Short mmCIF file of C-alpha atoms and ligand atoms in Angstrom, two decimals:
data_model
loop_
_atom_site.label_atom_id
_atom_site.label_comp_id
_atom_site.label_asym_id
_atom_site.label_seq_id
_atom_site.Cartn_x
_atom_site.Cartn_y
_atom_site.Cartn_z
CA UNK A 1 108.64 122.45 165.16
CA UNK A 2 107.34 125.98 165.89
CA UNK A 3 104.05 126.51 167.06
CA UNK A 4 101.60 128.13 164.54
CA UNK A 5 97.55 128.77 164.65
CA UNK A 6 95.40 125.67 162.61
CA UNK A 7 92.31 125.89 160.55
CA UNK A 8 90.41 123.36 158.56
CA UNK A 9 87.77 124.58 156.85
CA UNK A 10 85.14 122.68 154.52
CA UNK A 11 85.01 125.08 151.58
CA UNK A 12 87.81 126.28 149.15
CA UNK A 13 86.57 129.74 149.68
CA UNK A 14 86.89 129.41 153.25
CA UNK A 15 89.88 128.45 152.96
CA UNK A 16 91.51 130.71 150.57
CA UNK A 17 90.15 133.32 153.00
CA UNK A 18 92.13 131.45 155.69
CA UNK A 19 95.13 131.83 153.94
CA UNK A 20 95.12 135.21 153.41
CA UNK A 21 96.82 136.12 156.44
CA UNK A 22 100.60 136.50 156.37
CA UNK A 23 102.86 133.56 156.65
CA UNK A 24 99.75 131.22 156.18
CA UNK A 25 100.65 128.27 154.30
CA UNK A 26 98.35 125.18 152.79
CA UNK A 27 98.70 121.56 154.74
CA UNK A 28 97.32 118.79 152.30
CA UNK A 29 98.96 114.96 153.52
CA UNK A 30 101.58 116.65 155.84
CA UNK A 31 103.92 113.83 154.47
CA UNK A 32 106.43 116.26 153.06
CA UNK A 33 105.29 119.37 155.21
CA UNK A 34 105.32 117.89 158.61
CA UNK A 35 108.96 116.48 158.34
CA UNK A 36 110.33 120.10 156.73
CA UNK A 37 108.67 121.67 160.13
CA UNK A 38 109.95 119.30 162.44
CA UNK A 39 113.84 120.55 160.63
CA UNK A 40 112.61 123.95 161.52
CA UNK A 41 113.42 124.19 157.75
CA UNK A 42 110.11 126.35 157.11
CA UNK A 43 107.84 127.89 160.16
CA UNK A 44 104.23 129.36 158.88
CA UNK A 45 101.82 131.10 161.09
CA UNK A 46 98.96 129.39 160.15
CA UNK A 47 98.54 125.82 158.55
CA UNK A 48 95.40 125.58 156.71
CA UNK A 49 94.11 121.88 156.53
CA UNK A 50 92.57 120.90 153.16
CA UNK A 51 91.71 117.70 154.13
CA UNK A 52 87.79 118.31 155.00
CA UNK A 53 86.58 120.40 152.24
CA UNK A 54 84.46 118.08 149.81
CA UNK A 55 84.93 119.24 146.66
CA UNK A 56 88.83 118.51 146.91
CA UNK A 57 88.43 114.69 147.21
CA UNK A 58 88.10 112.01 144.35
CA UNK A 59 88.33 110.85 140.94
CA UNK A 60 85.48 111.54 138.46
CA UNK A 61 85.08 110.99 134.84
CA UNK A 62 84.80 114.23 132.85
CA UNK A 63 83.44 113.59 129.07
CA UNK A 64 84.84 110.61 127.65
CA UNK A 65 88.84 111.07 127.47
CA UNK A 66 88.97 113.56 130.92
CA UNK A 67 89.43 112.86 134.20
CA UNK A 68 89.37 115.43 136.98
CA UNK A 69 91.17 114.69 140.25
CA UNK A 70 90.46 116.52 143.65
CA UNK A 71 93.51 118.40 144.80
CA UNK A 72 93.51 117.25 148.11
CA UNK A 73 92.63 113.46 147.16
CA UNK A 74 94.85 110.89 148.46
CA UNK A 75 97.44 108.68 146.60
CA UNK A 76 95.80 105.83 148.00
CA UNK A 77 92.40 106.96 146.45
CA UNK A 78 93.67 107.71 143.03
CA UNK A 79 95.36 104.54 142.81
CA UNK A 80 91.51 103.08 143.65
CA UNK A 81 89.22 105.35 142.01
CA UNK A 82 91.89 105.97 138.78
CA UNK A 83 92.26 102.58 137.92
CA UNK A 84 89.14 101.91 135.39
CA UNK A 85 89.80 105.09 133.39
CA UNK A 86 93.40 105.94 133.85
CA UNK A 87 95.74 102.73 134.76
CA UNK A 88 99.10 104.48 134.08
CA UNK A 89 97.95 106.93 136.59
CA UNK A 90 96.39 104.93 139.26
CA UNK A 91 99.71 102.14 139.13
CA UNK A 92 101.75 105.38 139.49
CA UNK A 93 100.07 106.81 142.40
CA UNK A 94 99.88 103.25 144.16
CA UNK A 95 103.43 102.84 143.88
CA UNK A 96 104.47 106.27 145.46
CA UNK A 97 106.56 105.62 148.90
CA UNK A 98 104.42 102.71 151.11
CA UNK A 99 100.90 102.36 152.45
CA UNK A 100 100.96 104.80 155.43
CA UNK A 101 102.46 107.83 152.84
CA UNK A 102 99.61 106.67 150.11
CA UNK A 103 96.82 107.44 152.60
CA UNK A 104 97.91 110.59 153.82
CA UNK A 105 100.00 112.19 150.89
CA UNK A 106 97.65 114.05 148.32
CA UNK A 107 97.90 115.62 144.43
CA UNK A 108 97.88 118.98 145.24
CA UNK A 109 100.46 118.49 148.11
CA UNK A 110 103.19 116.67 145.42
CA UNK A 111 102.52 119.41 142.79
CA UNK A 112 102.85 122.29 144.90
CA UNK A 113 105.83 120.74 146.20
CA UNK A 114 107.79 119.30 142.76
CA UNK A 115 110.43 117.35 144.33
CA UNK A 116 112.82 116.93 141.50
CA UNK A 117 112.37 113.17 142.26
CA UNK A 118 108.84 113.00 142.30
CA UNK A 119 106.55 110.95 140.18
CA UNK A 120 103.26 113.10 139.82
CA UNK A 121 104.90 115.86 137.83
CA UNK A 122 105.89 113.53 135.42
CA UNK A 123 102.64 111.96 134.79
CA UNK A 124 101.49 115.78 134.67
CA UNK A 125 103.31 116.66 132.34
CA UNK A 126 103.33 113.64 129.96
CA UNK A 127 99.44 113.49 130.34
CA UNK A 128 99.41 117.70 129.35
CA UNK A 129 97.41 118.10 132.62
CA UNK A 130 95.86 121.18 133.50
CA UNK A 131 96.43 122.38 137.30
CA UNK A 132 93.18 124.19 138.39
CA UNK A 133 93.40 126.78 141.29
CA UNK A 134 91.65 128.81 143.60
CA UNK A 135 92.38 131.49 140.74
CA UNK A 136 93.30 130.32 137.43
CA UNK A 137 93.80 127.14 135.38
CA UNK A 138 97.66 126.55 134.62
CA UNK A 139 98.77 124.14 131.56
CA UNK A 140 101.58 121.82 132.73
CA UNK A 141 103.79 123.13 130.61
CA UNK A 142 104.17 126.25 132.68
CA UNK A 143 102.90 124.95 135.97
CA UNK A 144 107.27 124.14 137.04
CA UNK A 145 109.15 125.99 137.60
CA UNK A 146 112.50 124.29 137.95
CA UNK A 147 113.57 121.98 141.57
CA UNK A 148 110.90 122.54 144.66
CA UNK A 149 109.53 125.41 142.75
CA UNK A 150 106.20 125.97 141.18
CA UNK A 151 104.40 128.98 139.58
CA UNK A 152 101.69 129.17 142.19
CA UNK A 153 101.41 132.23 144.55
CA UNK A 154 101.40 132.38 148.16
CA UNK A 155 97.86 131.43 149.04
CA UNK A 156 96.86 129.71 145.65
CA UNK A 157 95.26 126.46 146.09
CA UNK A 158 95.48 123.69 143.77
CA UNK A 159 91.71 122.44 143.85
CA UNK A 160 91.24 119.72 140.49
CA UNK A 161 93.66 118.06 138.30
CA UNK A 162 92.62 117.66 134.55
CA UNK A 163 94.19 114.95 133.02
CA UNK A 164 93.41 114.02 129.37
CA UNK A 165 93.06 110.31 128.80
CA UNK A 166 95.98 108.57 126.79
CA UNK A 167 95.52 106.32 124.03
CA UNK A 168 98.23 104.30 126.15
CA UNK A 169 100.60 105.44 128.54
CA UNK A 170 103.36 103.71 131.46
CA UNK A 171 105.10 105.10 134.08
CA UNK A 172 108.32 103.44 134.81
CA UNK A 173 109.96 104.33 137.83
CA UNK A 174 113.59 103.29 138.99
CA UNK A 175 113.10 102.73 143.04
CA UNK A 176 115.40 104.81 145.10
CA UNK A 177 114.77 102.18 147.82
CA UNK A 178 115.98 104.40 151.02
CA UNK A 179 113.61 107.22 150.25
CA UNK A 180 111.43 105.14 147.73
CA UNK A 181 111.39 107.91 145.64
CA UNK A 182 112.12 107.69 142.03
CA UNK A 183 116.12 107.09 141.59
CA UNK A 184 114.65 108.32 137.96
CA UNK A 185 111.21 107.87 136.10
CA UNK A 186 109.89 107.92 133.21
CA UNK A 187 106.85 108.63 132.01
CA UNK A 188 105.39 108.01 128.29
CA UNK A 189 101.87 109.30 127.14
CA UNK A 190 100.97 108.40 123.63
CA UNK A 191 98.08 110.67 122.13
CA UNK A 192 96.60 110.45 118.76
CA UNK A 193 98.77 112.75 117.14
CA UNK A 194 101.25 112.67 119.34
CA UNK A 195 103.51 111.39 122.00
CA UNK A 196 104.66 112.97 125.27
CA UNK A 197 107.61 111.91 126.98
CA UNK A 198 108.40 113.43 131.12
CA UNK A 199 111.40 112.88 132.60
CA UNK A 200 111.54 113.16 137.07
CA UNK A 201 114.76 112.13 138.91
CA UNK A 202 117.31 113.21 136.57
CA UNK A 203 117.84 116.80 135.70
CA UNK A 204 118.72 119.55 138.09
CA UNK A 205 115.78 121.57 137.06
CA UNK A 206 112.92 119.24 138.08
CA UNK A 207 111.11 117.49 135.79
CA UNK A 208 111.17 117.83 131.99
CA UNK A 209 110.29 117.13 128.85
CA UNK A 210 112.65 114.96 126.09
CA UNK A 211 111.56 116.33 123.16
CA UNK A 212 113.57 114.13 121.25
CA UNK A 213 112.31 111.11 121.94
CA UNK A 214 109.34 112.84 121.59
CA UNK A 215 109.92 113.28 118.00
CA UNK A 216 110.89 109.83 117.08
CA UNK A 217 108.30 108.35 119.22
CA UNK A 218 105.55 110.25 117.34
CA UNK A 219 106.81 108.75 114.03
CA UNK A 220 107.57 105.36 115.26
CA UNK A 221 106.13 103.95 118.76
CA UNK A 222 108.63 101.79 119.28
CA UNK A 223 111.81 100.96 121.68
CA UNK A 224 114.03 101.22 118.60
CA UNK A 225 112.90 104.15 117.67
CA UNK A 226 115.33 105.47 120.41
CA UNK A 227 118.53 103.30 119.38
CA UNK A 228 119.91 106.59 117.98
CA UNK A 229 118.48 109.03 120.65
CA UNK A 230 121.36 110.99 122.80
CA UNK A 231 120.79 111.71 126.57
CA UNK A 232 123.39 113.84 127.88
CA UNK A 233 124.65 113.85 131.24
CA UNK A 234 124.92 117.64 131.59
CA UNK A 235 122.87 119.34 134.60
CA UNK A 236 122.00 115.87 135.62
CA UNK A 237 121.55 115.12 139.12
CA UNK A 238 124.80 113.66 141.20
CA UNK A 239 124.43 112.11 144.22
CA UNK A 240 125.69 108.78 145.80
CA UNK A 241 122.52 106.54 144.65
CA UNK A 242 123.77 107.75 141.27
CA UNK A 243 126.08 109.58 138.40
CA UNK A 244 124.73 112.16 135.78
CA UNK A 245 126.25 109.40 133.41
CA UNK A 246 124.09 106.71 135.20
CA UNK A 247 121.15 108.87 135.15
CA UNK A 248 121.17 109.67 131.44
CA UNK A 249 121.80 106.05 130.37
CA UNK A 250 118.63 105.18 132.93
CA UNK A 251 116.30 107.71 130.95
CA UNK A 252 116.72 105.96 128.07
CA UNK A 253 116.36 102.45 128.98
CA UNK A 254 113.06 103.54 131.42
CA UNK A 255 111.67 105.38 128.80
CA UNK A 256 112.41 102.36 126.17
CA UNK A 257 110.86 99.89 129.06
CA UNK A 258 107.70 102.49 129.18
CA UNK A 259 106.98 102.18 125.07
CA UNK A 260 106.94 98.65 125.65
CA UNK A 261 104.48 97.93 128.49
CA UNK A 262 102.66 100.81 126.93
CA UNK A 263 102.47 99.06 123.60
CA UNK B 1 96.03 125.09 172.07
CA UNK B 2 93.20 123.43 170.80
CA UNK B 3 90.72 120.97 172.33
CA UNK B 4 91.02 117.77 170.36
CA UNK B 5 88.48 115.02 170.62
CA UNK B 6 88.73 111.78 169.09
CA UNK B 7 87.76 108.01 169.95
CA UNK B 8 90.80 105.62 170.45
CA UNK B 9 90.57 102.08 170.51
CA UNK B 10 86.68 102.47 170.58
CA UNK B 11 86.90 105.19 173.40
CA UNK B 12 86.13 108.87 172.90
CA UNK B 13 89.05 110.66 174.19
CA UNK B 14 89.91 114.76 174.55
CA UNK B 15 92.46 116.49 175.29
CA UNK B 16 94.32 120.13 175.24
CA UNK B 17 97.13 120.13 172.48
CA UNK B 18 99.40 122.58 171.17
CA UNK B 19 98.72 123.04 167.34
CA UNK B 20 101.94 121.46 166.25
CA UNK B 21 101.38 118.35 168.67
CA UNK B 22 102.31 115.15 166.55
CA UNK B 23 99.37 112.32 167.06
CA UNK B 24 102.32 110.20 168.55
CA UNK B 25 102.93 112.80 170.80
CA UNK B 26 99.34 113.02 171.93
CA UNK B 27 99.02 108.94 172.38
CA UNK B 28 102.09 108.53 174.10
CA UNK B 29 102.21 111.28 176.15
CA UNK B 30 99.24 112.54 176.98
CA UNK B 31 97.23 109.06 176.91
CA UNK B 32 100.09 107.00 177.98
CA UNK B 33 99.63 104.81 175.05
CA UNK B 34 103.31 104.26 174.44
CA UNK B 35 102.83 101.12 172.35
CA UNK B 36 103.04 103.19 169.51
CA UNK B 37 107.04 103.65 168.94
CA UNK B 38 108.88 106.16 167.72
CA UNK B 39 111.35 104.80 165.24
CA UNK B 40 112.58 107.56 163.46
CA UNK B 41 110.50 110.78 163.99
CA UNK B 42 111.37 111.58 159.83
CA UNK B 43 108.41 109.30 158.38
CA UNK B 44 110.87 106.96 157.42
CA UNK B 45 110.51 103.46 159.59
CA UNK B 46 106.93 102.43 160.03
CA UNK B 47 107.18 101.85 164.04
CA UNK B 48 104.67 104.72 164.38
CA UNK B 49 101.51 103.20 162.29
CA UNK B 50 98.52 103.13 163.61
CA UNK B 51 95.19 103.22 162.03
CA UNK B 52 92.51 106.83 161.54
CA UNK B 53 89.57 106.02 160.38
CA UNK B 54 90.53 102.30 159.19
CA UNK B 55 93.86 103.34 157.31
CA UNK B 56 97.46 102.72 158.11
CA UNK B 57 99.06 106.22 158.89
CA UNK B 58 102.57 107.52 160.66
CA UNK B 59 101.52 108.90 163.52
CA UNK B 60 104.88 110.96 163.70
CA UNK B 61 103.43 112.43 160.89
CA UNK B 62 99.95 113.89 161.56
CA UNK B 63 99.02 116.52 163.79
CA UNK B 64 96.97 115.74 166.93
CA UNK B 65 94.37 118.25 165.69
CA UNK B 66 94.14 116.94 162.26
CA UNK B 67 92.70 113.55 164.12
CA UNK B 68 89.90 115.67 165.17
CA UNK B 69 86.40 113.72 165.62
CA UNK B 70 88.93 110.33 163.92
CA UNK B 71 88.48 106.74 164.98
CA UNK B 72 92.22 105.71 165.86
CA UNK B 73 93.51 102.33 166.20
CA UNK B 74 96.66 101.55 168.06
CA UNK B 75 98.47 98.09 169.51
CA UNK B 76 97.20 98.96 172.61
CA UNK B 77 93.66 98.15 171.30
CA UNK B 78 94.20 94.63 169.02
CA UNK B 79 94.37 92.13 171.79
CA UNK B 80 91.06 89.85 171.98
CA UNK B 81 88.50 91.14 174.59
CA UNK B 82 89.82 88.36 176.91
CA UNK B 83 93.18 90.16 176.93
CA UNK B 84 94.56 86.99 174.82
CA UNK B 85 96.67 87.77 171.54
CA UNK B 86 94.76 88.09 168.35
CA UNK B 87 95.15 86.02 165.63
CA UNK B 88 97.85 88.25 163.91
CA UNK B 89 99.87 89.02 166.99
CA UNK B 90 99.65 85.04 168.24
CA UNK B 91 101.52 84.18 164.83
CA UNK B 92 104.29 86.70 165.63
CA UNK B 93 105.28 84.82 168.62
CA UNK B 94 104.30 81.18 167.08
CA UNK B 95 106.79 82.68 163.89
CA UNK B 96 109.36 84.54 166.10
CA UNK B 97 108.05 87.16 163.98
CA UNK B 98 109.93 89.73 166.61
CA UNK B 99 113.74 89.82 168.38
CA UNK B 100 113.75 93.39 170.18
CA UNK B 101 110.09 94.14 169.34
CA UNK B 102 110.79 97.81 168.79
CA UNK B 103 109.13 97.46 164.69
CA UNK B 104 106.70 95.11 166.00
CA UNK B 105 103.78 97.31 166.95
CA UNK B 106 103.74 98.92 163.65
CA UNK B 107 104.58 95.90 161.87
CA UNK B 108 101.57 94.12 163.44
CA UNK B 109 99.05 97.63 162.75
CA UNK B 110 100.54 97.38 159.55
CA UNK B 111 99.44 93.42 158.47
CA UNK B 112 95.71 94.10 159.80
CA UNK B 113 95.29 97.27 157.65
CA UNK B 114 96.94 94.99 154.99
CA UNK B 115 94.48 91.75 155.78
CA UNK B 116 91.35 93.86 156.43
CA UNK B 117 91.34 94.69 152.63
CA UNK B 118 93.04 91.58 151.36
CA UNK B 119 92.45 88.47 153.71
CA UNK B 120 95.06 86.19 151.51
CA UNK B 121 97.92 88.22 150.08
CA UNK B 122 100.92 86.28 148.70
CA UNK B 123 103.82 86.28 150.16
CA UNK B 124 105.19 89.13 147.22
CA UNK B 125 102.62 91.24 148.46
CA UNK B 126 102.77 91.47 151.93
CA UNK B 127 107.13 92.44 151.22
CA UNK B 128 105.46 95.10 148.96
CA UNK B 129 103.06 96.07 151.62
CA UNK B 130 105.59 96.62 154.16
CA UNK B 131 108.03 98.64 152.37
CA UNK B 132 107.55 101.37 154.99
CA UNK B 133 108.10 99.40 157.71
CA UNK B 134 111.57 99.17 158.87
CA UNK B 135 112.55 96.01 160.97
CA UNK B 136 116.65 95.62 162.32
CA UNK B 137 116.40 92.59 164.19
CA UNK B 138 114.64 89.93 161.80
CA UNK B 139 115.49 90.06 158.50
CA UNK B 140 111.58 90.01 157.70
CA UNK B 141 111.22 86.60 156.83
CA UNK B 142 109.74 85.50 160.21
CA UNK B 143 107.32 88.89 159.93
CA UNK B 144 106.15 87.77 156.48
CA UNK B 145 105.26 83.72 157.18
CA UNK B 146 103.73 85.28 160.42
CA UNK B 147 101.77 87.25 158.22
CA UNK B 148 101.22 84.62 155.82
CA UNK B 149 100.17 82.36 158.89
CA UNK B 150 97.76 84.76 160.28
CA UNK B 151 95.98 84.87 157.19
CA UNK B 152 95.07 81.16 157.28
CA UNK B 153 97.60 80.38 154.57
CA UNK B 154 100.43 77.52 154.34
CA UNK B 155 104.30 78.98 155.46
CA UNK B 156 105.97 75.77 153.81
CA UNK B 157 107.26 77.51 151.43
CA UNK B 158 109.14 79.67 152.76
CA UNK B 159 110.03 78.15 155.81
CA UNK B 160 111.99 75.64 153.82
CA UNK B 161 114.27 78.69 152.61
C1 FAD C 301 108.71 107.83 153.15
C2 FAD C 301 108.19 108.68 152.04
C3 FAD C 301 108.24 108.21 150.73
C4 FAD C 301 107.77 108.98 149.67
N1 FAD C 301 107.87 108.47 148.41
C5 FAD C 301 107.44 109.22 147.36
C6 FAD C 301 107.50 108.72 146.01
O1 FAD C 301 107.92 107.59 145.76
N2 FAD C 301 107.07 109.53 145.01
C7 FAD C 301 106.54 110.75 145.25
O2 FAD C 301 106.16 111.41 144.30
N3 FAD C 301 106.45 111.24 146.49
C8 FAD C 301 106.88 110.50 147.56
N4 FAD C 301 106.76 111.01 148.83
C9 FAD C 301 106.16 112.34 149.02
C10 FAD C 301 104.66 112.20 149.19
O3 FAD C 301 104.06 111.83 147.97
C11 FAD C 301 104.04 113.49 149.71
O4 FAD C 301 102.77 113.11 150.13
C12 FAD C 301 103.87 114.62 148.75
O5 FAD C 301 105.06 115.01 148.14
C13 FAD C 301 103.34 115.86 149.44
O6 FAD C 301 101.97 115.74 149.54
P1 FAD C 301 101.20 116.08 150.88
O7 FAD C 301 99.76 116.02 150.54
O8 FAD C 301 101.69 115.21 151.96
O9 FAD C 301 101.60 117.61 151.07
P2 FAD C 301 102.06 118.43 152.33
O10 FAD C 301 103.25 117.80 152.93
O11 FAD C 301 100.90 118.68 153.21
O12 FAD C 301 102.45 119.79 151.62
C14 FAD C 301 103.55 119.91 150.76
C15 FAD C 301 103.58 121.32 150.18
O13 FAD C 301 102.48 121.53 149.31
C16 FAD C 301 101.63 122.59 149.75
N5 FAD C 301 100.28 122.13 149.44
C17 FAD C 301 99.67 120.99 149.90
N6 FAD C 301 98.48 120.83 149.29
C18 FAD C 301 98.33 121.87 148.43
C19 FAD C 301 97.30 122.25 147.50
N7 FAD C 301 96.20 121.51 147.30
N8 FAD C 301 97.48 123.40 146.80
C20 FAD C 301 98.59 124.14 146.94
N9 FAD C 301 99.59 123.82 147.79
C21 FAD C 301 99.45 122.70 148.52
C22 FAD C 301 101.95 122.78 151.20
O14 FAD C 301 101.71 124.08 151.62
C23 FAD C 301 103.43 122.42 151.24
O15 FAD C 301 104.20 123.51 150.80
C24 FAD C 301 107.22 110.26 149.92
C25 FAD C 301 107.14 110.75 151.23
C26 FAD C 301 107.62 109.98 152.28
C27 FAD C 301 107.52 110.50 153.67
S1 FES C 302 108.64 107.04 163.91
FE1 FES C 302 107.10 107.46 162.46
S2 FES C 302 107.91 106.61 160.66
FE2 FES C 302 109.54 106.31 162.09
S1 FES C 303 112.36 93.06 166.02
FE1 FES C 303 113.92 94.49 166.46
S2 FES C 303 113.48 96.04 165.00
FE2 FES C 303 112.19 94.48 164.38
#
């Protein structure tokens, strides 16, 4: 690892201010950071810490059907503080790589990030989360921006998470159990008028949205509503834990599994 | 460099650091607190946990200057004040809960983290808990009735397997 200059400041301000200087760069957990600057794979000037400002920590209620989460809050604190309003959320975040990861690794750290085999942006994008910054609020739908990329700029913190609350919702994730990332996940949100379906772990471009199971979902919430649904294998990840063929068959059956612990 | 000051095993400690100094780095090195292994170095194995500020952590994978003004735990600091083993690392060597002993300091940071906030896990939940922690000696079954044994509970079970 290259050397660089460290900062952690107690105010988002502060620390946008921080970051301003060139080759600055953000350090929430550190859990995916800290290995990528040990590989020499990325070497910033500056690291920022987010870990002491206040306002970037915990769950809170917002309204009834709105919870906000701190961009710099740990996994292991969602899955605690999550739990009571949003389960799918909180057993998502409490099954994300093993104790020591939970309670370092934070939000804002695995959305800035959006490794295609993540499980936050799916939950993100099948809850329609919005992803409040330092400068702007950005819907899900256009927060990513295809594998380790995101629409935020150089310097943009993400400081809350806005996740509506479900009607019922499931997160099933297929363990990858070297990395204990997702193999592939699923998850399903179902809404009042509408269900929301995110796929992580399987396509080339990140995570994603099957709209057609989407569709039939909405009109019927049930596993055999997808009998007829087609998952092609196309722009699927390959890699020796698994085929674009065995991908595509697992989105089905995890999303199928997710409509009926959701149910 | 930075100053870093931080207690350890109920001792305030300080040192100078570079910036990208790993906390591992820091104990071992500087404090000569190699107890804490280094496994991997990739976050992957678990031989690195220790505890900051009462949670289980991979010290291979936080910064000496992110521990600033931290209450860090390590193996070094578990033994009774008599110097005898404590409860959890007695049933290692009562279980044969170690062959090498390279995992074992993590693996025994690990179970009290685990046991601090649940005194009686099953035996499914303490396999869950250790996911991170990589052991090639044991085969984990002897870690997990060790773990069941230091928590006061029965290892017939699986000892008969
Ligand atoms: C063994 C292991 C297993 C894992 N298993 C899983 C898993 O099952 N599922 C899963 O989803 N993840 C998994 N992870 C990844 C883990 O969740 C990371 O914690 C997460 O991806 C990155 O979060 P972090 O807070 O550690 O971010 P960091 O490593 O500190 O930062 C990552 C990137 O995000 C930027 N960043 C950090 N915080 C912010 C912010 N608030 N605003 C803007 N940019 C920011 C940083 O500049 C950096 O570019 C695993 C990691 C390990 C080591
Ligand atoms: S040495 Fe830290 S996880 Fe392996
Ligand atoms: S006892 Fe040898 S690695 Fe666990």
């Amino acid at each position: 690892m290259y050397d660089f200059e460290f900062e952690r400041p107690e105010s988002v301000t502060d620390a946008v201010t921080s970051l301003q200087s060139e080759g600055a760069m953000p350090l929430g957990g550190g859990q995916t950071l800290i290995p990528t600057l040990k590989q020499r794979l990325n070497s910033p000037s500056k690291l920022v810490s987010l870990t002491a400002i206040s306002d970037l920590q915990g769950v809170r209620l917002d309204g009834l059907n709105t919870i906000r989460v701190g961009g710099a809050t740990t996994h292991e604190t969602v899955a605690k503080q999550a739990v009571q309003h949003y389960p799918a959320l909180a057993d998502l975040a409490g099954h994300i790589g093993d104790p020591a990861v939970r309670s370092r690794g934070t939000i804002g750290g695995s959305l800035a990030n959006n490794d295609p085999s993540a499980c936050y942006p799916a939950a993100v994008l099948a809850s329609d989360a919005t992803i409040v910054t330092s400068q702007r609020e950005i819907a899900a739908d256009e927060f990513f921006d295809g594998m380790f990329a995101t629409v935020l700029e150089e310097g943009e913190i993400i400081t809350t998470v806005k996740f509506p609350i479900p009607v019922a919702a499931n997160y099933q994730k297929f363990l990858q159990p070297a990395s204990r990332f997702a193999l592939t996940g699923v998850f399903v949100a179902k809404f009042n008028s509408s269900v929301r379906v995110a796929v992580t772990g399987a396509s080339e471009d990140g995570v994603y949205r099957w709209s057609e199971a989407e569709s039939l979902l909405s009109a019927d919430f049930s596993p055999v509503a997808l009998d007829g649904a087609h998952v092609s294998p196309d722009s699927m990840i390959s890699d020796l834990h698994g085929s674009p063929e065995y991908r595509a068959s697992l989105v089905k059956t995890l999303t199928k599994r997710a409509v009926v612990a959701a149910s | 460099m930075s100053e870093v000051t931080m207690r350890v095993n109920g001792k305030s400690v300080s040192g100078q650091v570079e910036n990208r100094t790993l906390l591992s780095t820091f104990l071992r090195d500087s404090l000569g607190l190699t107890g804490t292994h280094i496994g991997c170095d990739t976050s992957q194995c678990g031989a690195c946990v220790i505890h900051v500020d009462g949670a289980a952590v991979k010290a291979c994978t936080m910064l000496a200057v992110e521990a600033e003004g931290a209450d860090v735990a390590t193996i070094e600091g578990q033994a009774n004040a008599d110097g005898s083993l404590n409860v959890i690392q007695q049933a290692f060597q009562d279980h044969h809960g170690l062959q090498c002993g390279f995992c074992t300091p993590g693996m025994v940071m690990s179970a009290a983290a685990l046991l601090k906030d649940n005194p009686r896990p099953s035996e499914a939940v303490i396999r869950k808990y250790l996911e991170g922690n990589l052991c090639r000696c044991t085969g984990y079954h002897n870690i997990v009735k060790a773990i069941l044994a230091a928590s006061g509970q029965s290892v017939d079970a699986i000892a008969a397997e």
